[in-house]
XYZ file of N, CA, C and O in Angstrom:
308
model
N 18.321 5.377 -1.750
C 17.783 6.658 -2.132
C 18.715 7.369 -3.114
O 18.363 8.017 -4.100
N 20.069 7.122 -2.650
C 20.896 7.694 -3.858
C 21.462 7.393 -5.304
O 22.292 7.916 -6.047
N 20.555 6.221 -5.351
C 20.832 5.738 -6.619
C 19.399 5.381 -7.682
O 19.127 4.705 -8.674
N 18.800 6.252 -6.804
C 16.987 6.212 -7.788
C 17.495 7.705 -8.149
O 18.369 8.366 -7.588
N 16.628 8.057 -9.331
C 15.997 9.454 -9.995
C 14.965 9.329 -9.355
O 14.381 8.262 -9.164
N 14.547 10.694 -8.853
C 13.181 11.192 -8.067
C 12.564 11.751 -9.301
O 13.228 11.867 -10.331
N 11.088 12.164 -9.216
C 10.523 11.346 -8.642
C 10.177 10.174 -9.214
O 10.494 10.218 -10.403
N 9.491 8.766 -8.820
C 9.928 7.017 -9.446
C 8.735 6.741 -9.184
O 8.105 7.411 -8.365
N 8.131 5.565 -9.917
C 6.975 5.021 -10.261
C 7.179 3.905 -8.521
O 8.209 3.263 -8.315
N 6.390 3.917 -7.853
C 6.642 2.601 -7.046
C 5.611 1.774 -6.507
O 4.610 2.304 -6.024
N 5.795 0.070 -6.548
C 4.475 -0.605 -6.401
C 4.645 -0.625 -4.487
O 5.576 -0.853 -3.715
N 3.027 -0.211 -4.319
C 3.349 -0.933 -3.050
C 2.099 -2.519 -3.054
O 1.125 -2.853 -3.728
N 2.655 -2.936 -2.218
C 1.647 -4.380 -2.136
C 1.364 -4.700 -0.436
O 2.070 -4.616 0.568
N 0.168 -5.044 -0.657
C -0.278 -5.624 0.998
C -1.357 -6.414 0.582
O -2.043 -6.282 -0.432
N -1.470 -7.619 1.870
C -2.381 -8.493 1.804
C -2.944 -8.084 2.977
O -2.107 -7.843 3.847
N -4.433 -7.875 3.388
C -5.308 -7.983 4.401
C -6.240 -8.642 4.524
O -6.822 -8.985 3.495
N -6.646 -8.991 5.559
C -8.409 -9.311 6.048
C -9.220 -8.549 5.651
O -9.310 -7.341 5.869
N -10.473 -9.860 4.459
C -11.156 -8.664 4.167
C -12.365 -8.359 4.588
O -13.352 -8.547 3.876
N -12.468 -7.608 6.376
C -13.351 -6.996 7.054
C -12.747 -6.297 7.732
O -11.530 -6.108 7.754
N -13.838 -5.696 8.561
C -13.305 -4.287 9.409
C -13.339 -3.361 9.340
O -13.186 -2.540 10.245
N -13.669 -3.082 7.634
C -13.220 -1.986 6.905
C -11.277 -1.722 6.256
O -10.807 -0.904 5.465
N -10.836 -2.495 6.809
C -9.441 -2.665 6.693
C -8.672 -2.333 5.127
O -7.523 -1.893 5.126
N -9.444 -2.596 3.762
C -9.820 -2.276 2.499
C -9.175 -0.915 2.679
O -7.990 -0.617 2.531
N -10.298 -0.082 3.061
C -11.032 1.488 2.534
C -9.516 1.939 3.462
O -8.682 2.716 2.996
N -9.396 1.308 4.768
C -8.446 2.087 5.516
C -7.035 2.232 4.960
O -6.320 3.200 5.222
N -6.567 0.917 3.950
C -5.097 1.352 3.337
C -5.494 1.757 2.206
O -4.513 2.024 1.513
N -6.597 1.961 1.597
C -6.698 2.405 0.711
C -6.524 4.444 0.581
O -6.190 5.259 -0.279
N -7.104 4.463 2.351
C -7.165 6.403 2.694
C -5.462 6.385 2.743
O -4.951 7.357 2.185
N -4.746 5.634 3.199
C -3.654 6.024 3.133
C -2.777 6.114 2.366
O -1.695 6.700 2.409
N -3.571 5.124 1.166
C -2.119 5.273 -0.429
C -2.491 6.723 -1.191
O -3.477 7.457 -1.122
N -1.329 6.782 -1.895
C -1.768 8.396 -2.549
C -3.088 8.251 -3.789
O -3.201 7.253 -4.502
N -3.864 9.258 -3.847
C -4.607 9.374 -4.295
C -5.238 9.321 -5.806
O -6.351 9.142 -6.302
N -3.502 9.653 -6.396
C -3.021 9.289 -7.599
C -2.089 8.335 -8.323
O -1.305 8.375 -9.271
N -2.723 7.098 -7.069
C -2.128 5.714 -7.572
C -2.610 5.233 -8.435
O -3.523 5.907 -8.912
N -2.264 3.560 -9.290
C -3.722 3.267 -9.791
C -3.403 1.799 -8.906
O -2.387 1.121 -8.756
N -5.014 1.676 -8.343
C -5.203 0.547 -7.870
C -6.287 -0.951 -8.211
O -7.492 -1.074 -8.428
N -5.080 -1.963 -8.113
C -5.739 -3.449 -8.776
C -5.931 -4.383 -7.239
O -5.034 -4.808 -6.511
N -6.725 -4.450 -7.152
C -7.524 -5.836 -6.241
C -7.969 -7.197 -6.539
O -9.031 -7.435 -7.114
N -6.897 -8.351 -6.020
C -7.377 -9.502 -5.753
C -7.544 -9.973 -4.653
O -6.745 -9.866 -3.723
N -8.981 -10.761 -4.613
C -9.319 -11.548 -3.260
C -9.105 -13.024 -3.456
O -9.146 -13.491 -4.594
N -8.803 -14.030 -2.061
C -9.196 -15.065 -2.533
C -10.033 -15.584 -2.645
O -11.021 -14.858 -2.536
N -10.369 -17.130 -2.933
C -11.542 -17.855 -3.183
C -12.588 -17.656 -2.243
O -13.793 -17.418 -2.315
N -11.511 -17.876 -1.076
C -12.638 -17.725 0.109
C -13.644 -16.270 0.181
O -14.836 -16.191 0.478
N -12.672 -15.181 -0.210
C -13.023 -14.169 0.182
C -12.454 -13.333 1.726
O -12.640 -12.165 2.069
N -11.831 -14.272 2.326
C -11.266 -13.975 3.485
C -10.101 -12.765 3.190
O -9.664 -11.964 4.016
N -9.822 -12.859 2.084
C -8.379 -12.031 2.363
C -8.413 -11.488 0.755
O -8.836 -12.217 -0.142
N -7.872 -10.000 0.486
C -7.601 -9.485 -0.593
C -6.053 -9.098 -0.706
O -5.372 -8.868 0.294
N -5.599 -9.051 -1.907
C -4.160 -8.686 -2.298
C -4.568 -6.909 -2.828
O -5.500 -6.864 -3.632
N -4.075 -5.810 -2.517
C -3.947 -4.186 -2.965
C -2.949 -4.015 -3.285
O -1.981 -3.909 -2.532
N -2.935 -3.944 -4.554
C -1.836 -3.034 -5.290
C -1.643 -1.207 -5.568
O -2.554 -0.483 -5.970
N -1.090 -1.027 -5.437
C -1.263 0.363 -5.859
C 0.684 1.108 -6.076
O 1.662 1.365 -5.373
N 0.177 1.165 -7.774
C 1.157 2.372 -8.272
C 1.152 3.496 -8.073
O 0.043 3.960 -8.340
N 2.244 4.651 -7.522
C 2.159 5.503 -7.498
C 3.238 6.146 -7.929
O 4.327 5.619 -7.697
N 3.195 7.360 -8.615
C 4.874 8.307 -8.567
C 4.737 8.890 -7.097
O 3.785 9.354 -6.469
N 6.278 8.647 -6.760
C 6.320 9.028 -5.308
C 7.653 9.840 -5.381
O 8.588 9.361 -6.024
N 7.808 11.243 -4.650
C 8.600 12.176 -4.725
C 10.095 11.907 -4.298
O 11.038 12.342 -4.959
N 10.270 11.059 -2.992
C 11.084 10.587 -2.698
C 11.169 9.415 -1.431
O 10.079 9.189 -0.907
N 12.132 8.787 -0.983
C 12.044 7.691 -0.044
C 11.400 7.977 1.039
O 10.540 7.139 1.310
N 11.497 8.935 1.842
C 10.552 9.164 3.045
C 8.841 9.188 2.901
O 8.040 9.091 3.831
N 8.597 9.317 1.734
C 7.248 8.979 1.313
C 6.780 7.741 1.495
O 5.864 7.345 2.215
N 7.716 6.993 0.552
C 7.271 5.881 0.903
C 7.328 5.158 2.161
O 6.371 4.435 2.437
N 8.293 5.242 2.953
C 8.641 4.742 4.199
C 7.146 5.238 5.236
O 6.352 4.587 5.916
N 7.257 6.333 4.999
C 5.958 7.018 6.008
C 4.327 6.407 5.615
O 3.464 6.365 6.493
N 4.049 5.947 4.172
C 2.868 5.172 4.002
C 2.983 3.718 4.421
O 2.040 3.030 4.812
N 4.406 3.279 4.280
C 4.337 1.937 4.603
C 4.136 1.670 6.396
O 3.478 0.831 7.011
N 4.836 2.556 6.761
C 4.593 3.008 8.340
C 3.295 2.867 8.941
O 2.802 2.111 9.778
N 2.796 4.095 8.058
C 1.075 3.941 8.563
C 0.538 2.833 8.521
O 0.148 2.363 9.590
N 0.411 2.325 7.698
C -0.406 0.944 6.524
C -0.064 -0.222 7.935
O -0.819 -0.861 8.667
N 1.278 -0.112 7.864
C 1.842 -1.389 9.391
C 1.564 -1.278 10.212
O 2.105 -2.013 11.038
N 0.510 -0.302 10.723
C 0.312 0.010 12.540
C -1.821 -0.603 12.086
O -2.696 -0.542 12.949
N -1.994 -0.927 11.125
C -3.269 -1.616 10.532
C -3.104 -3.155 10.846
O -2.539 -3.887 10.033
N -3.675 -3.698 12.206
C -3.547 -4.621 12.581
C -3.958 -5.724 11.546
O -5.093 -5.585 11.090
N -3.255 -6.765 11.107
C -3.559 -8.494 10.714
C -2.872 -7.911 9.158
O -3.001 -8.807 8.323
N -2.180 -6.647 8.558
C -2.081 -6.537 7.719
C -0.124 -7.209 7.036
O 0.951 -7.145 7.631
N -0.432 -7.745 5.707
C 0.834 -8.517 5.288
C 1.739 -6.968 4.514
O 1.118 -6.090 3.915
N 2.730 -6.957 4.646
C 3.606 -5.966 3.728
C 4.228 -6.646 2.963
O 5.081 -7.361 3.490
N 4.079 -6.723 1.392
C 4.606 -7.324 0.865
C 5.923 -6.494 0.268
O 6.746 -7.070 -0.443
């Protein structure tokens, strides 16, 4: 934390299952003024979410990645 300038561009990445709604649900939790890119695989079973965001400082991020991890079958990349 003490060696970033606030506030910093930061990627977050997760892989999920894609049912359940599991999508829409890390999607309510990234900030709103991310921009977000989606790949699925072949199968369709599983998508990769990207999402850029400027984020104010480290507890931000820690606290979305938090949430996002209590989203059962989900990968933190």
């Amino acid at each position: 934390m003490e060696t970033e300038t606030w506030p910093l561009e930061y990627m977050f990445k997760f892989i999920t299952p894609n049912h359940e709604g599991k999508v829409e649900q890390i999607k309510a939790i990234l900030p709103d003024n991310g921009q977000f890119s989606f790949k699925h695989t072949s199968s369709l079973k599983h998508v990769a979410i990207t999402c850029v965001a400027t984020m104010k400082n480290a507890d931000e991020i820690i606290e979305i990645t938090e949430r996002v991890d209590r989203i059962d079958g989900v990968l933190i990349l």
